Short mmCIF file of N, CA and C in Angstrom, two decimals:
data_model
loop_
_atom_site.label_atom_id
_atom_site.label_comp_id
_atom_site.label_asym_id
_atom_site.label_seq_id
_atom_site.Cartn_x
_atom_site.Cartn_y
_atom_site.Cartn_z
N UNK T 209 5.10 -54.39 33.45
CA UNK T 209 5.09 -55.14 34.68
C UNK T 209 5.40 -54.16 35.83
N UNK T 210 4.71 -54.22 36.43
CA UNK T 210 4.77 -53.44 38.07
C UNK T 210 5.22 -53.96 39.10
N UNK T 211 5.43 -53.30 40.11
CA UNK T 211 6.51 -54.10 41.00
C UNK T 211 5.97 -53.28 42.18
N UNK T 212 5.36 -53.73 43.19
CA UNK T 212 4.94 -53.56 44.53
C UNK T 212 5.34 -53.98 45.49
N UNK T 213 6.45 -53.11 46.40
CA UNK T 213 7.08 -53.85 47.77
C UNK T 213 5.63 -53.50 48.86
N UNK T 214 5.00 -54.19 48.86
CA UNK T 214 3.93 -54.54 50.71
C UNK T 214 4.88 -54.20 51.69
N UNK T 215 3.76 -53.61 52.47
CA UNK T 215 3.94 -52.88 53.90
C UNK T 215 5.18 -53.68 54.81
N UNK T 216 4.75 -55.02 55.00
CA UNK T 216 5.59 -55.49 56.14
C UNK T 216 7.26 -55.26 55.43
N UNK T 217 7.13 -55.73 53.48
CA UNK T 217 8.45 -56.07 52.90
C UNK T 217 8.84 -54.48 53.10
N UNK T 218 8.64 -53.41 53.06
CA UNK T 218 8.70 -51.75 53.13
C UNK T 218 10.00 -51.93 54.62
N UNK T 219 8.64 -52.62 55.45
CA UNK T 219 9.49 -52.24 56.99
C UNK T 219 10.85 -53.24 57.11
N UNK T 220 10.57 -54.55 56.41
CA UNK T 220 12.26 -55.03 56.46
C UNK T 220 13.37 -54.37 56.02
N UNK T 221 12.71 -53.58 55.01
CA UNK T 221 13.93 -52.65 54.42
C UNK T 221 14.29 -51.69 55.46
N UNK T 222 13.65 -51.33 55.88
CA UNK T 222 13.78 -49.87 57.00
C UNK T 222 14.45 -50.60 58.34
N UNK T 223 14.37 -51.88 58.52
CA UNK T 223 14.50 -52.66 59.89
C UNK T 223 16.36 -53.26 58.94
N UNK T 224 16.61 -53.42 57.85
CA UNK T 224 17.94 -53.86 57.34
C UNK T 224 18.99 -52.58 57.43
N UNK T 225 18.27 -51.20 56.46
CA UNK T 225 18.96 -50.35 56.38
C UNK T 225 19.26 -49.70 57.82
N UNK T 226 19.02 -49.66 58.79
CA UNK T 226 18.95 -49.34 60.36
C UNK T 226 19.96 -49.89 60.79
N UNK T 227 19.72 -51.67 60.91
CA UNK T 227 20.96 -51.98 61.16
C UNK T 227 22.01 -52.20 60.45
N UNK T 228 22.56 -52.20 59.09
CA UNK T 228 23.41 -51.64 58.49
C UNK T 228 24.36 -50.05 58.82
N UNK T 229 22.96 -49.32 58.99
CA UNK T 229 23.36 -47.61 59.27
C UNK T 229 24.80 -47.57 61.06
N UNK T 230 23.79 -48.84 61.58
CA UNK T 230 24.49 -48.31 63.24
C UNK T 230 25.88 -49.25 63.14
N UNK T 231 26.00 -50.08 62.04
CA UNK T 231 27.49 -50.46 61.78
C UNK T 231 28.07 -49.70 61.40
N UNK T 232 28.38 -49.23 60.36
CA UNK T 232 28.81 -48.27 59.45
C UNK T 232 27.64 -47.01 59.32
N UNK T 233 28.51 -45.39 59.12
CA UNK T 233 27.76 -45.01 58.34
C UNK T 233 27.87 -44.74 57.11
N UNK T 234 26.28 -44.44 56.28
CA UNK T 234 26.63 -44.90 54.79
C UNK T 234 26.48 -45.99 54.31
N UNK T 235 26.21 -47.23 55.17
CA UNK T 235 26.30 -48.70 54.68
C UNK T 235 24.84 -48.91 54.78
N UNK T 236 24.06 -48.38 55.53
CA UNK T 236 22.49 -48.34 55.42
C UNK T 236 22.00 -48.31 53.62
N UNK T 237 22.49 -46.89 53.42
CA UNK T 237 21.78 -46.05 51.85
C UNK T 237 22.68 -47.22 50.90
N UNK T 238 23.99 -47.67 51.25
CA UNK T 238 24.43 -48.90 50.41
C UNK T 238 23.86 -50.61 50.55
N UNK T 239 23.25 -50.56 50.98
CA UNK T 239 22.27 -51.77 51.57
C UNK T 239 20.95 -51.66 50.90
N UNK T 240 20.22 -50.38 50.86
CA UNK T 240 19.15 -49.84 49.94
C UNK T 240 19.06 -50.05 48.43
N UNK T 241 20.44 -49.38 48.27
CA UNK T 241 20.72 -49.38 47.01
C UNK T 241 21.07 -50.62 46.06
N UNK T 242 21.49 -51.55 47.23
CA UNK T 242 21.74 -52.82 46.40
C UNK T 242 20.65 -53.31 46.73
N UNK T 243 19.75 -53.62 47.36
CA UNK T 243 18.22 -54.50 47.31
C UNK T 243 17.68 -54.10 46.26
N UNK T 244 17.48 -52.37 46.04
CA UNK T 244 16.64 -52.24 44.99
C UNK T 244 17.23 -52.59 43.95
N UNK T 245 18.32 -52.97 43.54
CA UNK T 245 19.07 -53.45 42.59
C UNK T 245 18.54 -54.78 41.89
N UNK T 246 18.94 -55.32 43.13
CA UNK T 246 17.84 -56.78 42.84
C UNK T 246 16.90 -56.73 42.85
N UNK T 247 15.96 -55.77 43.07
CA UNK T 247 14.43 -55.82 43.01
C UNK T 247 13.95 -55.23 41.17
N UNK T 248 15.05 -54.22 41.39
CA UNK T 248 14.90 -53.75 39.44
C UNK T 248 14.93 -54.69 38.37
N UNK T 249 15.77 -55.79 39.12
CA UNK T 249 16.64 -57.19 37.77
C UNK T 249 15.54 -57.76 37.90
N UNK T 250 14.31 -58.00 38.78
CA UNK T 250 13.06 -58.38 38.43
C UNK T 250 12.13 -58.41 36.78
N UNK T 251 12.21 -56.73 36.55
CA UNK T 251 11.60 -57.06 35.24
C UNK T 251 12.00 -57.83 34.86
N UNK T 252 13.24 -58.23 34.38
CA UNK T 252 13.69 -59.34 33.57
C UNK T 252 14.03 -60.50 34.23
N UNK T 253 14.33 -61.21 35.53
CA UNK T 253 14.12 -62.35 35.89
C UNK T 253 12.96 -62.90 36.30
N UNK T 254 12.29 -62.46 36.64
CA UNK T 254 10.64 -62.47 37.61
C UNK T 254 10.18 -63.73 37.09
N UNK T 255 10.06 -64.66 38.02
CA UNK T 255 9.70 -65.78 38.01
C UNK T 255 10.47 -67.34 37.86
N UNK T 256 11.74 -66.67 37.22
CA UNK T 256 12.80 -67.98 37.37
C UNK T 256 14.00 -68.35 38.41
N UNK T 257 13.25 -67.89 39.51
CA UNK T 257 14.06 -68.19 41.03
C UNK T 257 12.45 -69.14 41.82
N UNK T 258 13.78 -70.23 42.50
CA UNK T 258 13.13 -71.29 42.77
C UNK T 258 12.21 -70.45 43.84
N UNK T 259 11.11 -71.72 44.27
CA UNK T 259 10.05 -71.10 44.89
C UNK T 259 10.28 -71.90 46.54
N UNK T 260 10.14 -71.38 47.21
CA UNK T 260 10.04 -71.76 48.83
C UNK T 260 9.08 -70.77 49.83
N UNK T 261 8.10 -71.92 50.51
CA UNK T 261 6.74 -71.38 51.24
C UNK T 261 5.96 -70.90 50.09
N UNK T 262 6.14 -71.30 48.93
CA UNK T 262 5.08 -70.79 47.86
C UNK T 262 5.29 -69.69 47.42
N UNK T 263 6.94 -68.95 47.65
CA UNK T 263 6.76 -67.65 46.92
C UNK T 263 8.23 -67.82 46.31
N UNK T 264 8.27 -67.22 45.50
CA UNK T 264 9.75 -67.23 44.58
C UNK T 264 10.48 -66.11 45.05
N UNK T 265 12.34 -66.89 45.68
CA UNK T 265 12.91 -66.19 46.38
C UNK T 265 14.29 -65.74 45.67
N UNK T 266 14.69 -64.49 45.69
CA UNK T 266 15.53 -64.03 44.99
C UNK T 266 16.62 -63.95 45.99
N UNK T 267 17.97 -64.45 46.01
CA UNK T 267 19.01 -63.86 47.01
C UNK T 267 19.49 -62.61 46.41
N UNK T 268 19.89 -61.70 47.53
CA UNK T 268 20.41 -60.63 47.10
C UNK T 268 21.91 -61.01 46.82
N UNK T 269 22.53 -60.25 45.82
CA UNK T 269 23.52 -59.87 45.50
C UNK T 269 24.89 -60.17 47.02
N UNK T 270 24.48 -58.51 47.15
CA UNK T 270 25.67 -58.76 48.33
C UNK T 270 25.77 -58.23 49.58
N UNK T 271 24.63 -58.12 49.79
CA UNK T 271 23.59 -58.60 51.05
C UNK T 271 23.27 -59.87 51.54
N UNK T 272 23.76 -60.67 52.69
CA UNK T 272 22.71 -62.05 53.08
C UNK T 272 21.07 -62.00 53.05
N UNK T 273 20.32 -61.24 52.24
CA UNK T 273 18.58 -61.09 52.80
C UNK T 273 18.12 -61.61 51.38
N UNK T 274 17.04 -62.45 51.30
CA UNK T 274 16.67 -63.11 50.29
C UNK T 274 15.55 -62.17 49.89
N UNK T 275 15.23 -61.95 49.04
CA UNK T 275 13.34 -61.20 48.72
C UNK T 275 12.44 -62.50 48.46
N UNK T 276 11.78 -62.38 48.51
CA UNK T 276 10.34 -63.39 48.45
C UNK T 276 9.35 -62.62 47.99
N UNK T 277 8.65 -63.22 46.72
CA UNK T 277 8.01 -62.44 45.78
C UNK T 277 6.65 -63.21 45.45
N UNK T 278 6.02 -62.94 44.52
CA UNK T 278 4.96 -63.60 43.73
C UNK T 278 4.43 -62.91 42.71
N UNK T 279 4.26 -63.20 41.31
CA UNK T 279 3.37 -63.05 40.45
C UNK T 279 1.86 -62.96 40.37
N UNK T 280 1.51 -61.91 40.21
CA UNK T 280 -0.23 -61.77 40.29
C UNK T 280 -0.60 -61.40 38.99
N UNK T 281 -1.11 -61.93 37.77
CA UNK T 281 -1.77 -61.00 36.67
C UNK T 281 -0.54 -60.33 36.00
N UNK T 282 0.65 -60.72 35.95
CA UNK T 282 1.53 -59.95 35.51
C UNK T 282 2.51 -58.93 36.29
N UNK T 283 2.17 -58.52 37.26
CA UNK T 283 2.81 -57.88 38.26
C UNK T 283 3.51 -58.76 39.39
N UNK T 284 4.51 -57.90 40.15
CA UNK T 284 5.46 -58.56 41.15
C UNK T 284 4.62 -57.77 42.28
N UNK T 285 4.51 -58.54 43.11
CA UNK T 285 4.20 -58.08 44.32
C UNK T 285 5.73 -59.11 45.38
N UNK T 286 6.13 -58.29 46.06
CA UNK T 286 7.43 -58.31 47.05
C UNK T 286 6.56 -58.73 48.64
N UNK T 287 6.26 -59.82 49.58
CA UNK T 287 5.97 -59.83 50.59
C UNK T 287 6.94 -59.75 51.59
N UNK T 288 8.01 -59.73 51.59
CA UNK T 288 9.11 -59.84 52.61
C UNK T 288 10.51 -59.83 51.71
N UNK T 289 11.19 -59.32 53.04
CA UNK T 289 13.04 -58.84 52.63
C UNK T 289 13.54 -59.56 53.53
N UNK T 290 13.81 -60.90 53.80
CA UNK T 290 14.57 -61.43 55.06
C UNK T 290 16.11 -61.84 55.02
N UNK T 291 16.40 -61.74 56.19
CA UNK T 291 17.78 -61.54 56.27
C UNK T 291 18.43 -63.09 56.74
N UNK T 292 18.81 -63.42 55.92
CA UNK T 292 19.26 -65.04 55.81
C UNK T 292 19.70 -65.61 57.00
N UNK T 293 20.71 -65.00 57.55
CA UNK T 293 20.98 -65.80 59.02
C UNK T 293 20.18 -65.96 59.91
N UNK T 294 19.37 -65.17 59.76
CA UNK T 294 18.18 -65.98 60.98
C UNK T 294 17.67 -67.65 60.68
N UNK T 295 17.16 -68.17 61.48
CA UNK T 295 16.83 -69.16 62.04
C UNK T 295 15.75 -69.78 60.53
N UNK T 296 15.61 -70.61 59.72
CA UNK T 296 15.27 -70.87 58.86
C UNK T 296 13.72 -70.80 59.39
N UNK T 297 13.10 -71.38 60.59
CA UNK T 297 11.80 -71.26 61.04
C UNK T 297 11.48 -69.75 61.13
N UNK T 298 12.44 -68.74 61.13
CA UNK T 298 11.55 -67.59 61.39
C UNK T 298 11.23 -67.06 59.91
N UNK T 299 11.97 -67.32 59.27
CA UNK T 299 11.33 -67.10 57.37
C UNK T 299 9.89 -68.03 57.27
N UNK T 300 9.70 -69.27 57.57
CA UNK T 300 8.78 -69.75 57.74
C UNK T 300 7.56 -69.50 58.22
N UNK T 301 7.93 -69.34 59.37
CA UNK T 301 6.65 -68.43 60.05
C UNK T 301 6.42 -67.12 59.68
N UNK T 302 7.53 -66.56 59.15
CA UNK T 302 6.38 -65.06 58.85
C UNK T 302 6.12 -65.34 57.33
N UNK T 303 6.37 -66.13 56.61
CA UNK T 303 5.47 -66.40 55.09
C UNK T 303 4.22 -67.08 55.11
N UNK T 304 4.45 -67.72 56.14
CA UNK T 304 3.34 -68.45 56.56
C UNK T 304 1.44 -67.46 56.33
#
């Protein structure tokens, strides 16, 4: 099983670890490190997190940012990394 983070899900990471980095430094590359964490526990959970806007959403660990995923043919494809406190319509609209 393969696991593909998409362009836009790429730039949430880069747009999380940023602002993580200008809080703390060091808390960026620890923000990284725990998404991909949850993105690794994929092989073995992939597919049994409930589904919302049609894609199955994983909360991170210990990070507020949910991943939003989908199954294609056996592979994970990752469309977005969003960061939970925002406004429930703006997860909406960009899955949309």
């Amino acid at each position: 099983m393969i696991i593909q983070i998409l362009d836009e899900a790429e730039q949430d990471l880069v747009n999380g670890a940023a602002f993580y980095e200008h809080q703390c430094q060091g808390l960026g590359n620890c923000f990284l490190d725990s998404i991909f964490a949850d993105i690794e526990s994929l092989h073995l959970y992939a597919g049994i997190h409930a589904k919302y806007f049609t894609y199955h959403r994983l909360l991170a660990k210990r990070f507020p940012f949910a991943i939003y995923y989908r199954l294609n043919a056996g592979d994970i494809n990752i469309y977005a990394i969003l960061d939970c406190r925002m406004h429930p319509s703006f997860s909406r609209d960009r899955l949309s």
